[in-house]
Short mmCIF file of C-alpha atoms and ligand atoms in Angstrom, two decimals:
data_model
loop_
_atom_site.label_atom_id
_atom_site.label_comp_id
_atom_site.label_asym_id
_atom_site.label_seq_id
_atom_site.Cartn_x
_atom_site.Cartn_y
_atom_site.Cartn_z
CA VAL H 1 23.64 -3.19 -5.39
CA ASN H 2 22.12 0.17 -4.63
CA ALA H 3 19.32 2.09 -6.33
CA THR H 4 22.04 4.06 -8.09
CA GLY H 5 23.83 1.08 -9.56
CA ALA H 6 25.90 -2.00 -8.89
CA SER H 7 29.61 -2.67 -8.60
CA PRO H 8 31.88 -5.34 -7.08
CA ALA H 9 32.73 -4.32 -3.52
CA ASP H 10 33.61 -5.40 -0.01
CA VAL H 11 31.31 -4.12 2.73
CA LEU H 12 32.92 -3.51 6.11
CA VAL H 13 30.64 -3.64 9.15
CA ASP H 14 31.58 -2.48 12.63
CA GLY H 15 29.02 -3.01 15.37
CA GLU H 16 25.61 -2.05 14.01
CA THR H 17 26.92 0.11 11.19
CA ILE H 18 28.41 -0.08 7.71
CA VAL H 19 31.75 1.71 7.97
CA ALA H 20 33.15 1.25 4.49
CA VAL H 21 32.28 0.07 1.00
CA LEU H 22 35.54 -0.69 -0.77
CA ALA H 23 36.71 -1.92 -4.12
CA PRO H 24 37.68 -5.61 -3.88
CA GLY H 25 41.22 -6.10 -2.62
CA SER H 26 41.39 -2.62 -1.06
CA GLN H 27 43.74 -2.02 1.81
CA LEU H 28 42.38 -0.51 5.00
CA LEU H 29 44.92 1.53 6.97
CA GLY H 30 47.63 -0.24 5.06
CA THR H 31 46.51 -3.76 5.95
CA ASP H 32 44.77 -6.42 3.96
CA LEU H 33 41.07 -6.12 4.80
CA ALA H 34 40.27 -9.82 5.06
CA ALA H 35 43.20 -10.37 7.43
CA SER H 36 42.22 -7.58 9.84
CA VAL H 37 38.53 -8.35 10.54
CA ASP H 38 36.86 -10.77 12.96
CA ARG H 39 34.73 -12.48 10.39
CA VAL H 40 34.45 -12.69 6.63
CA VAL H 41 31.22 -13.65 4.86
CA ASP H 42 31.84 -14.70 1.29
CA ALA H 43 29.25 -13.21 -1.05
CA SER H 44 31.16 -13.70 -4.28
CA GLY H 45 28.93 -14.25 -7.27
CA LYS H 46 25.95 -12.90 -5.33
CA TYR H 47 24.24 -9.57 -4.75
CA VAL H 48 24.64 -7.61 -1.52
CA ILE H 49 21.58 -5.39 -1.16
CA PRO H 50 20.14 -3.13 1.56
CA GLY H 51 17.64 -4.98 3.75
CA GLY H 52 14.09 -4.80 2.43
CA ILE H 53 11.63 -2.30 3.90
CA ASP H 54 7.99 -3.35 3.88
CA ALA H 55 6.09 -0.12 4.50
CA HIS H 56 2.60 -1.64 4.74
CA THR H 57 1.90 -4.46 7.22
CA HIS H 58 -0.89 -5.33 9.66
CA MET H 59 0.42 -7.65 12.38
CA GLN H 60 -2.24 -8.95 14.80
CA MET H 61 -4.71 -6.36 13.48
CA PRO H 62 -8.28 -6.67 14.81
CA PHE H 63 -10.34 -6.71 11.60
CA GLY H 64 -13.34 -8.40 10.01
CA GLY H 65 -14.55 -9.90 13.29
CA THR H 66 -11.19 -11.57 13.92
CA GLU H 67 -7.50 -10.67 14.15
CA ALA H 68 -4.74 -10.90 11.53
CA SER H 69 -3.03 -14.22 12.22
CA ASP H 70 0.61 -13.12 12.31
CA THR H 71 1.77 -11.60 15.58
CA PHE H 72 4.64 -9.13 15.57
CA GLU H 73 6.81 -12.09 16.54
CA THR H 74 5.77 -14.51 13.78
CA GLY H 75 5.32 -11.82 11.13
CA THR H 76 8.69 -10.16 11.63
CA ARG H 77 10.43 -13.54 11.74
CA ALA H 78 8.86 -14.40 8.38
CA ALA H 79 10.00 -10.96 7.16
CA ALA H 80 13.58 -11.79 8.14
CA TRP H 81 13.43 -15.13 6.29
CA GLY H 82 12.43 -13.19 3.20
CA GLY H 83 15.12 -10.49 3.34
CA THR H 84 13.00 -7.73 4.89
CA THR H 85 14.73 -6.04 7.82
CA SER H 86 12.30 -3.18 8.53
CA ILE H 87 8.53 -3.00 8.57
CA ILE H 88 6.14 -0.10 9.03
CA ASP H 89 2.91 -1.31 10.61
CA PHE H 90 -0.30 0.59 11.34
CA ALA H 91 -1.31 1.74 14.82
CA ILE H 92 -5.08 2.21 14.96
CA GLN H 93 -7.33 4.93 16.36
CA ARG H 94 -11.08 4.40 15.95
CA THR H 95 -13.94 6.86 16.26
CA GLY H 96 -14.25 7.93 19.89
CA GLU H 97 -10.80 6.62 20.87
CA ARG H 98 -7.79 8.77 21.65
CA VAL H 99 -4.94 8.69 19.12
CA GLU H 100 -2.40 8.50 21.97
CA ASP H 101 -4.10 5.38 23.34
CA GLY H 102 -4.13 3.67 19.95
CA LEU H 103 -0.46 4.38 19.45
CA ALA H 104 0.43 3.24 22.97
CA ALA H 105 -1.49 -0.01 22.40
CA TRP H 106 0.54 -0.76 19.27
CA HIS H 107 3.82 0.02 21.02
CA GLU H 108 2.74 -2.44 23.68
CA LYS H 109 1.99 -5.17 21.12
CA ALA H 110 5.29 -4.77 19.26
CA ALA H 111 7.89 -3.93 21.92
CA GLY H 112 10.28 -6.81 22.55
CA GLU H 113 8.48 -9.02 20.03
CA CYS H 114 10.11 -8.08 16.74
CA ALA H 115 12.89 -9.85 14.89
CA VAL H 116 13.44 -6.79 12.68
CA ASP H 117 13.15 -3.03 13.16
CA TYR H 118 9.66 -1.58 13.06
CA GLY H 119 7.94 1.77 12.76
CA PHE H 120 4.30 2.83 12.75
CA HIS H 121 1.96 4.83 10.62
CA GLN H 122 -1.08 6.10 12.50
CA ILE H 123 -4.53 5.11 11.25
CA ILE H 124 -6.95 7.94 11.99
CA GLY H 125 -10.23 6.06 12.00
CA GLY H 126 -12.22 8.94 13.42
CA VAL H 127 -11.28 12.46 12.29
CA ASP H 128 -12.63 14.93 14.87
CA GLU H 129 -11.33 17.92 16.81
CA TYR H 130 -9.55 15.64 19.32
CA SER H 131 -7.79 13.42 16.80
CA LEU H 132 -6.82 16.45 14.70
CA LYS H 133 -5.23 18.03 17.78
CA ALA H 134 -3.46 14.79 18.67
CA MET H 135 -1.93 14.67 15.19
CA ASP H 136 0.20 17.68 16.17
CA SER H 137 2.33 15.42 18.42
CA LEU H 138 2.86 12.57 15.98
CA VAL H 139 6.00 13.96 14.33
CA ASP H 140 7.74 14.16 17.73
CA GLU H 141 6.80 10.54 18.31
CA GLY H 142 8.53 9.54 15.08
CA ILE H 143 5.20 8.78 13.40
CA THR H 144 5.40 10.86 10.23
CA SER H 145 2.52 9.43 8.22
CA PHE H 146 -1.14 8.68 8.85
CA LYS H 147 -3.74 6.67 6.98
CA LEU H 148 -7.34 7.45 6.12
CA PHE H 149 -9.95 5.16 4.60
CA MET H 150 -12.43 6.12 1.89
CA ALA H 151 -13.59 2.48 2.18
CA TYR H 152 -15.07 0.43 5.05
CA PRO H 153 -18.07 2.53 6.21
CA GLY H 154 -18.79 1.78 9.84
CA VAL H 155 -15.24 0.62 10.54
CA PHE H 156 -12.56 3.21 9.67
CA PHE H 157 -14.33 5.39 7.12
CA SER H 158 -13.66 9.13 6.59
CA ASP H 159 -16.06 11.28 4.59
CA ASP H 160 -14.88 14.15 2.37
CA ALA H 161 -15.23 16.74 5.14
CA GLN H 162 -13.04 14.65 7.43
CA ILE H 163 -10.51 13.99 4.67
CA LEU H 164 -10.29 17.70 3.91
CA ARG H 165 -9.64 18.59 7.54
CA ALA H 166 -7.06 15.84 8.02
CA MET H 167 -5.28 16.91 4.83
CA GLN H 168 -5.12 20.49 6.07
CA LYS H 169 -3.36 19.06 9.13
CA SER H 170 -1.08 17.05 6.84
CA ARG H 171 -0.08 20.24 5.02
CA GLU H 172 0.47 22.06 8.33
CA THR H 173 2.58 19.36 10.03
CA GLY H 174 4.35 17.71 7.09
CA LEU H 175 2.78 14.35 7.94
CA LEU H 176 2.33 12.24 4.80
CA THR H 177 -1.33 11.41 4.10
CA MET H 178 -1.78 7.74 3.18
CA MET H 179 -5.08 6.88 1.55
CA HIS H 180 -7.08 3.69 1.06
CA ALA H 181 -8.78 4.98 -2.08
CA GLU H 182 -11.98 3.07 -2.82
CA ASN H 183 -15.51 4.48 -2.70
CA GLY H 184 -16.78 2.45 0.26
CA PRO H 185 -20.43 3.54 0.36
CA ALA H 186 -20.92 2.70 -3.33
CA ILE H 187 -19.11 -0.64 -2.91
CA ASP H 188 -21.38 -1.56 -0.02
CA VAL H 189 -24.50 -0.96 -2.15
CA LEU H 190 -23.17 -3.15 -4.97
CA ALA H 191 -22.11 -5.85 -2.52
CA GLU H 192 -25.56 -5.96 -0.95
CA GLN H 193 -27.25 -6.14 -4.37
CA LEU H 194 -24.98 -9.00 -5.45
CA TYR H 195 -25.63 -10.86 -2.22
CA ASN H 196 -29.41 -10.44 -2.63
CA GLN H 197 -29.12 -11.90 -6.16
CA GLY H 198 -27.54 -15.01 -4.66
CA LYS H 199 -24.05 -14.08 -5.83
CA THR H 200 -22.34 -14.98 -2.58
CA THR H 201 -19.00 -16.59 -3.54
CA PRO H 202 -15.60 -14.92 -2.96
CA TYR H 203 -15.26 -13.79 -6.59
CA PHE H 204 -18.08 -11.27 -6.10
CA HIS H 205 -15.96 -9.38 -3.56
CA GLY H 206 -13.93 -8.28 -6.57
CA ILE H 207 -16.98 -7.53 -8.71
CA ALA H 208 -18.43 -5.23 -6.04
CA ARG H 209 -15.12 -3.39 -5.73
CA ALA H 210 -15.18 -2.19 -9.34
CA TRP H 211 -12.17 -0.33 -10.77
CA GLN H 212 -14.38 2.74 -11.36
CA LEU H 213 -14.71 3.07 -7.60
CA GLU H 214 -10.93 2.92 -7.16
CA GLU H 215 -10.38 5.46 -9.93
CA GLU H 216 -13.06 7.77 -8.55
CA ALA H 217 -11.71 7.69 -4.99
CA THR H 218 -8.13 8.12 -6.19
CA HIS H 219 -9.16 11.16 -8.21
CA ARG H 220 -11.11 12.62 -5.28
CA ALA H 221 -8.17 12.13 -2.92
CA ILE H 222 -5.82 13.77 -5.43
CA MET H 223 -8.10 16.79 -5.82
CA LEU H 224 -8.48 17.24 -2.07
CA ALA H 225 -4.70 16.93 -1.71
CA ASP H 226 -4.20 19.51 -4.45
CA LEU H 227 -6.59 21.91 -2.78
CA THR H 228 -5.01 21.56 0.67
CA GLY H 229 -1.38 21.09 -0.39
CA ALA H 230 -1.12 17.78 1.46
CA PRO H 231 1.45 15.23 0.25
CA LEU H 232 -0.50 12.09 -0.69
CA TYR H 233 0.50 8.41 -0.85
CA VAL H 234 -2.14 6.05 -2.23
CA VAL H 235 -1.81 2.53 -0.82
CA HIS H 236 -2.39 -0.80 -2.59
CA VAL H 237 -3.12 0.57 -6.08
CA SER H 238 -4.47 -2.14 -8.39
CA ALA H 239 -6.51 -0.44 -11.15
CA LYS H 240 -4.72 0.89 -14.24
CA GLN H 241 -7.15 3.83 -14.24
CA ALA H 242 -6.04 4.77 -10.71
CA VAL H 243 -2.44 4.80 -11.94
CA GLU H 244 -3.48 7.15 -14.75
CA GLN H 245 -4.90 9.53 -12.15
CA LEU H 246 -1.66 9.40 -10.16
CA ALA H 247 0.47 9.92 -13.24
CA ALA H 248 -1.58 12.93 -14.35
CA ALA H 249 -1.28 14.53 -10.91
CA ARG H 250 2.48 13.94 -10.85
CA ASP H 251 2.77 15.49 -14.31
CA ARG H 252 1.10 18.58 -12.85
CA GLY H 253 3.83 18.64 -10.20
CA GLN H 254 1.77 17.41 -7.29
CA ASN H 255 3.34 15.47 -4.42
CA VAL H 256 1.34 12.34 -5.13
CA PHE H 257 2.74 8.83 -4.79
CA GLY H 258 1.49 5.30 -5.26
CA GLU H 259 2.21 1.85 -3.91
CA THR H 260 1.28 -1.50 -5.39
CA CYS H 261 1.64 -5.01 -3.96
CA PRO H 262 2.88 -8.36 -5.34
CA GLN H 263 -0.69 -9.69 -5.59
CA TYR H 264 -1.62 -6.95 -8.08
CA LEU H 265 1.41 -7.78 -10.23
CA TYR H 266 0.90 -11.54 -10.42
CA LEU H 267 -2.64 -12.57 -9.47
CA SER H 268 -5.94 -11.84 -11.20
CA LEU H 269 -9.70 -11.86 -10.83
CA GLU H 270 -9.87 -14.60 -13.46
CA ASP H 271 -7.59 -16.78 -11.29
CA GLN H 272 -9.96 -16.18 -8.39
CA LEU H 273 -13.04 -17.03 -10.49
CA GLY H 274 -11.51 -20.35 -11.50
CA ALA H 275 -10.26 -21.26 -8.03
CA ARG H 276 -11.66 -24.54 -6.70
CA SER H 277 -10.42 -27.22 -4.35
CA GLU H 278 -11.65 -30.48 -2.93
CA GLU H 279 -11.53 -29.00 0.56
CA TRP H 280 -13.25 -25.68 -0.09
CA GLY H 281 -15.11 -26.02 -3.39
CA ASP H 282 -15.54 -22.58 -4.97
CA PHE H 283 -14.94 -20.97 -1.57
CA GLU H 284 -11.26 -21.58 -2.45
CA GLY H 285 -11.32 -18.05 -3.91
CA ALA H 286 -11.47 -16.65 -0.35
CA LYS H 287 -7.70 -17.13 -0.21
CA TRP H 288 -7.38 -14.11 -2.50
CA VAL H 289 -10.02 -11.82 -1.02
CA CYS H 290 -8.26 -8.53 -0.40
CA SER H 291 -9.02 -4.83 -0.84
CA THR H 292 -8.40 -3.33 -3.30
CA PRO H 293 -9.33 -6.61 -5.07
CA LEU H 294 -7.44 -8.66 -7.63
CA ARG H 295 -8.19 -7.17 -11.05
CA SER H 296 -8.97 -8.65 -14.47
CA ARG H 297 -5.94 -9.73 -16.47
CA ALA H 298 -7.98 -9.34 -19.70
CA GLU H 299 -8.35 -5.64 -18.82
CA GLY H 300 -4.57 -5.30 -18.51
CA HIS H 301 -4.23 -4.08 -14.93
CA GLN H 302 -1.22 -6.27 -14.06
CA ASP H 303 0.74 -5.10 -17.12
CA ALA H 304 -0.11 -1.52 -16.20
CA MET H 305 1.31 -2.01 -12.68
CA TRP H 306 4.63 -3.30 -14.04
CA ARG H 307 4.80 -0.44 -16.53
CA ALA H 308 4.11 2.09 -13.76
CA LEU H 309 6.90 0.57 -11.65
CA ARG H 310 9.28 1.16 -14.57
CA THR H 311 8.14 4.72 -15.28
CA ASN H 312 7.97 5.73 -11.58
CA ASP H 313 4.25 6.44 -11.81
CA LEU H 314 4.23 4.01 -8.89
CA GLN H 315 7.12 4.32 -6.44
CA THR H 316 6.97 1.41 -4.00
CA VAL H 317 5.95 -2.22 -3.61
CA SER H 318 4.73 -3.20 -0.14
CA THR H 319 2.84 -6.34 0.80
CA ASP H 320 -0.19 -5.00 2.73
CA HIS H 321 0.55 -8.13 4.76
CA CYS H 322 -2.79 -8.89 6.47
CA PRO H 323 -2.93 -12.67 6.85
CA PHE H 324 -5.95 -14.73 7.86
CA CYS H 325 -6.24 -18.51 8.07
CA MET H 326 -8.87 -20.25 5.96
CA ARG H 327 -10.03 -22.35 8.90
CA GLY H 328 -11.72 -20.26 11.58
CA GLN H 329 -11.11 -16.90 9.86
CA LYS H 330 -11.73 -16.68 6.11
CA ASP H 331 -14.43 -19.34 6.52
CA LEU H 332 -16.53 -16.80 8.45
CA GLY H 333 -17.59 -15.70 4.98
CA GLN H 334 -18.83 -19.03 3.63
CA GLY H 335 -22.17 -18.20 2.02
CA ASP H 336 -21.54 -14.44 2.18
CA PHE H 337 -18.41 -12.92 0.63
CA ARG H 338 -19.01 -9.73 2.62
CA ALA H 339 -18.05 -11.56 5.81
CA ILE H 340 -14.68 -12.87 4.54
CA PRO H 341 -11.89 -11.09 6.45
CA ASN H 342 -10.03 -9.36 3.64
CA GLY H 343 -6.28 -9.58 3.36
CA ILE H 344 -3.38 -11.58 1.92
CA GLY H 345 -0.08 -12.50 3.59
CA SER H 346 3.10 -12.11 1.54
CA ILE H 347 5.70 -10.55 3.82
CA GLU H 348 8.07 -13.47 3.37
CA HIS H 349 7.94 -13.38 -0.44
CA ARG H 350 8.06 -9.72 -1.48
CA VAL H 351 11.81 -9.54 -2.19
CA ASP H 352 11.75 -12.83 -4.14
CA LEU H 353 8.57 -12.03 -6.07
CA LEU H 354 9.89 -8.63 -7.14
CA TYR H 355 13.18 -10.17 -8.18
CA GLN H 356 11.18 -12.14 -10.78
CA GLY H 357 10.64 -8.78 -12.45
CA VAL H 358 14.42 -8.56 -12.92
CA VAL H 359 14.55 -12.11 -14.27
CA THR H 360 11.79 -11.43 -16.80
CA GLY H 361 13.13 -8.00 -17.76
CA GLU H 362 10.22 -5.97 -16.37
CA ILE H 363 12.56 -3.94 -14.11
CA THR H 364 16.31 -3.46 -13.75
CA LEU H 365 18.42 -4.77 -10.90
CA SER H 366 18.81 -1.30 -9.39
CA ARG H 367 15.12 -0.55 -9.78
CA TRP H 368 14.41 -3.75 -7.80
CA VAL H 369 16.49 -2.42 -4.90
CA GLU H 370 14.89 1.00 -5.22
CA LEU H 371 11.36 -0.44 -5.07
CA ILE H 372 11.92 -2.82 -2.16
CA ALA H 373 14.23 -0.72 0.01
CA THR H 374 15.50 2.68 -1.12
CA THR H 375 12.27 4.46 -1.99
CA PRO H 376 10.36 3.11 1.03
CA ALA H 377 13.22 4.53 3.15
CA ARG H 378 13.03 7.93 1.47
CA MET H 379 9.24 8.00 1.35
CA PHE H 380 8.91 7.33 5.07
CA GLY H 381 11.86 9.24 6.52
CA LEU H 382 14.41 6.48 7.07
CA TYR H 383 16.87 7.11 4.27
CA GLY H 384 20.54 7.24 5.19
CA ARG H 385 19.96 4.90 8.12
CA LYS H 386 18.07 2.40 5.96
CA GLY H 387 17.60 1.63 2.27
CA VAL H 388 21.19 2.00 1.09
CA VAL H 389 24.54 0.23 1.35
CA GLN H 390 26.87 3.07 2.26
CA PRO H 391 29.14 4.13 5.14
CA GLY H 392 27.12 5.39 8.10
CA ALA H 393 24.01 3.36 7.29
CA ASP H 394 22.71 0.63 9.56
CA ALA H 395 24.24 -2.72 8.66
CA ASP H 396 20.96 -4.10 7.30
CA LEU H 397 22.24 -6.36 4.53
CA VAL H 398 20.94 -9.23 2.45
CA ILE H 399 23.02 -11.58 0.36
CA TYR H 400 20.86 -12.59 -2.59
CA ASP H 401 21.86 -15.49 -4.80
CA PRO H 402 20.69 -14.95 -8.38
CA GLN H 403 21.61 -18.58 -9.20
CA GLY H 404 19.47 -19.81 -6.30
CA HIS H 405 15.90 -21.00 -6.43
CA THR H 406 12.97 -20.54 -4.06
CA SER H 407 9.87 -22.72 -3.84
CA ILE H 408 7.08 -20.78 -2.22
CA GLY H 409 4.01 -21.86 -0.29
CA LEU H 410 2.72 -23.59 2.81
CA GLY H 411 3.63 -26.91 1.21
CA LYS H 412 7.23 -25.64 1.20
CA SER H 413 6.69 -24.62 4.83
CA HIS H 414 6.62 -20.86 4.78
CA HIS H 415 7.16 -19.13 8.11
CA MET H 416 4.04 -16.94 8.18
CA ASN H 417 1.31 -17.98 10.59
CA MET H 418 -1.19 -18.99 7.91
CA ASP H 419 -2.78 -22.34 7.12
CA TYR H 420 -2.56 -21.68 3.39
CA SER H 421 -0.48 -19.68 0.95
CA ALA H 422 -1.76 -17.22 -1.63
CA TRP H 423 1.39 -18.19 -3.54
CA GLU H 424 1.22 -21.99 -3.36
CA GLY H 425 3.29 -23.56 -6.10
CA TYR H 426 5.21 -20.42 -7.09
CA GLU H 427 8.73 -21.30 -8.14
CA VAL H 428 11.08 -18.35 -8.39
CA ASP H 429 14.65 -17.81 -9.50
CA GLY H 430 16.84 -16.24 -6.84
CA HIS H 431 17.23 -16.90 -3.14
CA VAL H 432 17.71 -14.96 0.08
CA ASP H 433 20.88 -16.61 1.40
CA TRP H 434 21.85 -14.49 4.37
CA VAL H 435 20.30 -11.59 6.29
CA MET H 436 21.81 -9.11 8.72
CA SER H 437 20.02 -6.41 10.73
CA ARG H 438 22.10 -3.73 12.47
CA GLY H 439 25.13 -5.97 12.48
CA SER H 440 23.33 -9.05 13.85
CA VAL H 441 22.92 -12.06 11.60
CA LEU H 442 19.25 -13.10 11.38
CA VAL H 443 19.43 -15.76 8.67
CA ASP H 444 22.44 -17.79 7.59
CA GLU H 445 23.05 -21.15 5.91
CA THR H 446 21.62 -22.92 9.00
CA GLY H 447 18.34 -20.98 8.86
CA TYR H 448 16.90 -18.36 11.20
CA VAL H 449 19.31 -17.37 13.96
CA GLY H 450 17.70 -14.09 15.10
CA THR H 451 15.86 -13.26 18.31
CA LYS H 452 12.46 -11.73 18.92
CA SER H 453 13.92 -8.92 20.99
CA HIS H 454 16.35 -7.67 18.35
CA GLY H 455 13.98 -5.32 16.49
CA LYS H 456 13.90 -1.70 17.64
CA PHE H 457 11.25 0.97 17.17
CA LEU H 458 12.15 3.32 14.32
CA LYS H 459 11.48 6.97 15.01
CA ARG H 460 11.08 8.30 11.52
CA ASP H 461 11.85 11.71 10.01
CA LEU H 462 9.44 13.50 7.69
CA THR H 463 9.23 12.12 4.16
CA GLN H 464 12.38 12.70 2.12
CA TYR H 465 10.64 12.20 -1.21
CA LEU H 466 8.85 15.51 -1.95
CA VAL H 467 9.33 17.31 -5.26
O1 LIG J 501 -7.58 -6.43 2.22
C1 LIG J 501 -6.80 -5.71 2.84
N1 LIG J 501 -6.04 -4.89 2.18
N2 LIG J 501 -6.76 -5.80 4.18
C2 LIG J 501 -5.99 -4.98 5.02
C3 LIG J 501 -6.64 -3.67 5.33
C4 LIG J 501 -6.37 -2.64 4.29
O2 LIG J 501 -7.33 -2.12 3.71
O3 LIG J 501 -5.22 -2.32 4.02
ZN1 LIG J 502 -6.35 -0.49 2.81
ZN1 LIG J 503 -3.45 -2.39 4.53
#
């Protein structure tokens, strides 16, 4: 199954590469294919798809007074279990730090630790004359996208002057501008007011991060991108009004793209409001504290995300995998939602969760592959090598069983390093049966058979998605 369609085929792999995709029963150089190869893997009745590409992860990210709980080792192993064979994580530069040092630190963390291939985007947490200059070298390093934050004042925040300057650099170099589009200063005022009114439980994280402040920031980013000519990719879109802004800009012909995440397709603010457990009381809702926040189902945001995935107003689904344990991490925010480290871990479940959209008729089979693999490859300069089952591409392959079944959650022993699951109790049709990365089998019927040194750094080309 490719983004362009599906047909019965045999896939021939030699070394790390796909060398042929042939009609069943084809002869190769006059000999019967099955008789002339070292090994045959029977995928009959199942889908063979390109390995998933999760273009938004935060392994062992220092954040919220703690560090994301999956290391590159545990996080990429969980990715492999779930049919994802490439990730793009975020290297971080903060105000006053050198971009080169931030990037080198992330290379250090990841090298030799990854079960699957990995690339980096560069977070520019402090736009100044030094970081702007350093951005000139990123393309040569294979880092062809950078991320700015309109949220998180005091942590990674960029003001409009900084955004404008960085976008001018984006236009000049071809680097794709990725944007966390939420009006952080306004959110912080609302959050403080809520806290002072005694509204301290996790649910109020979502109330403070109102959709108006996502729409406003998305619009502002789009206008600054239009002015400068920068290509813009808005991460973790959750508000239907933000999608409307993206769609309008795309209709005007702007190079503006949007990503959503499984949590914004399936989970809601109402779910979070009602969340209670014996162990955590109403602090249970901390399991779903993420930014942008879960949105109201009554307001129709989830339906709008699915629709936008069909109409290509949104182009990709990444996880924004940023896991924290409840015990010792999320619980830092008991009594004050502002101190809950924000993030959800889903890297293991993205391929399965999106496949539910095929089962329920929200998206087609080919669109599923396009959203989880092909467009991320094109968007981030990996297409041809990754994101497609065709001769010459890396042999990153997943055998997906549509008759299979997957029970999700910590109770079903997920492989992410988290003491809870945001997806506890989810039962999904379909199953990742077998996973190969560059010709090496990572998951087979016995379970995980990969190694932590298999994954290689992906030097990426410029985005291949511009209009
Ligand atoms: O809540 C989230 N999304 N945490 C990760 C950091 C970010 O903003 O992407
Ligand atoms: Zn973000
Ligand atoms: Zn993120």
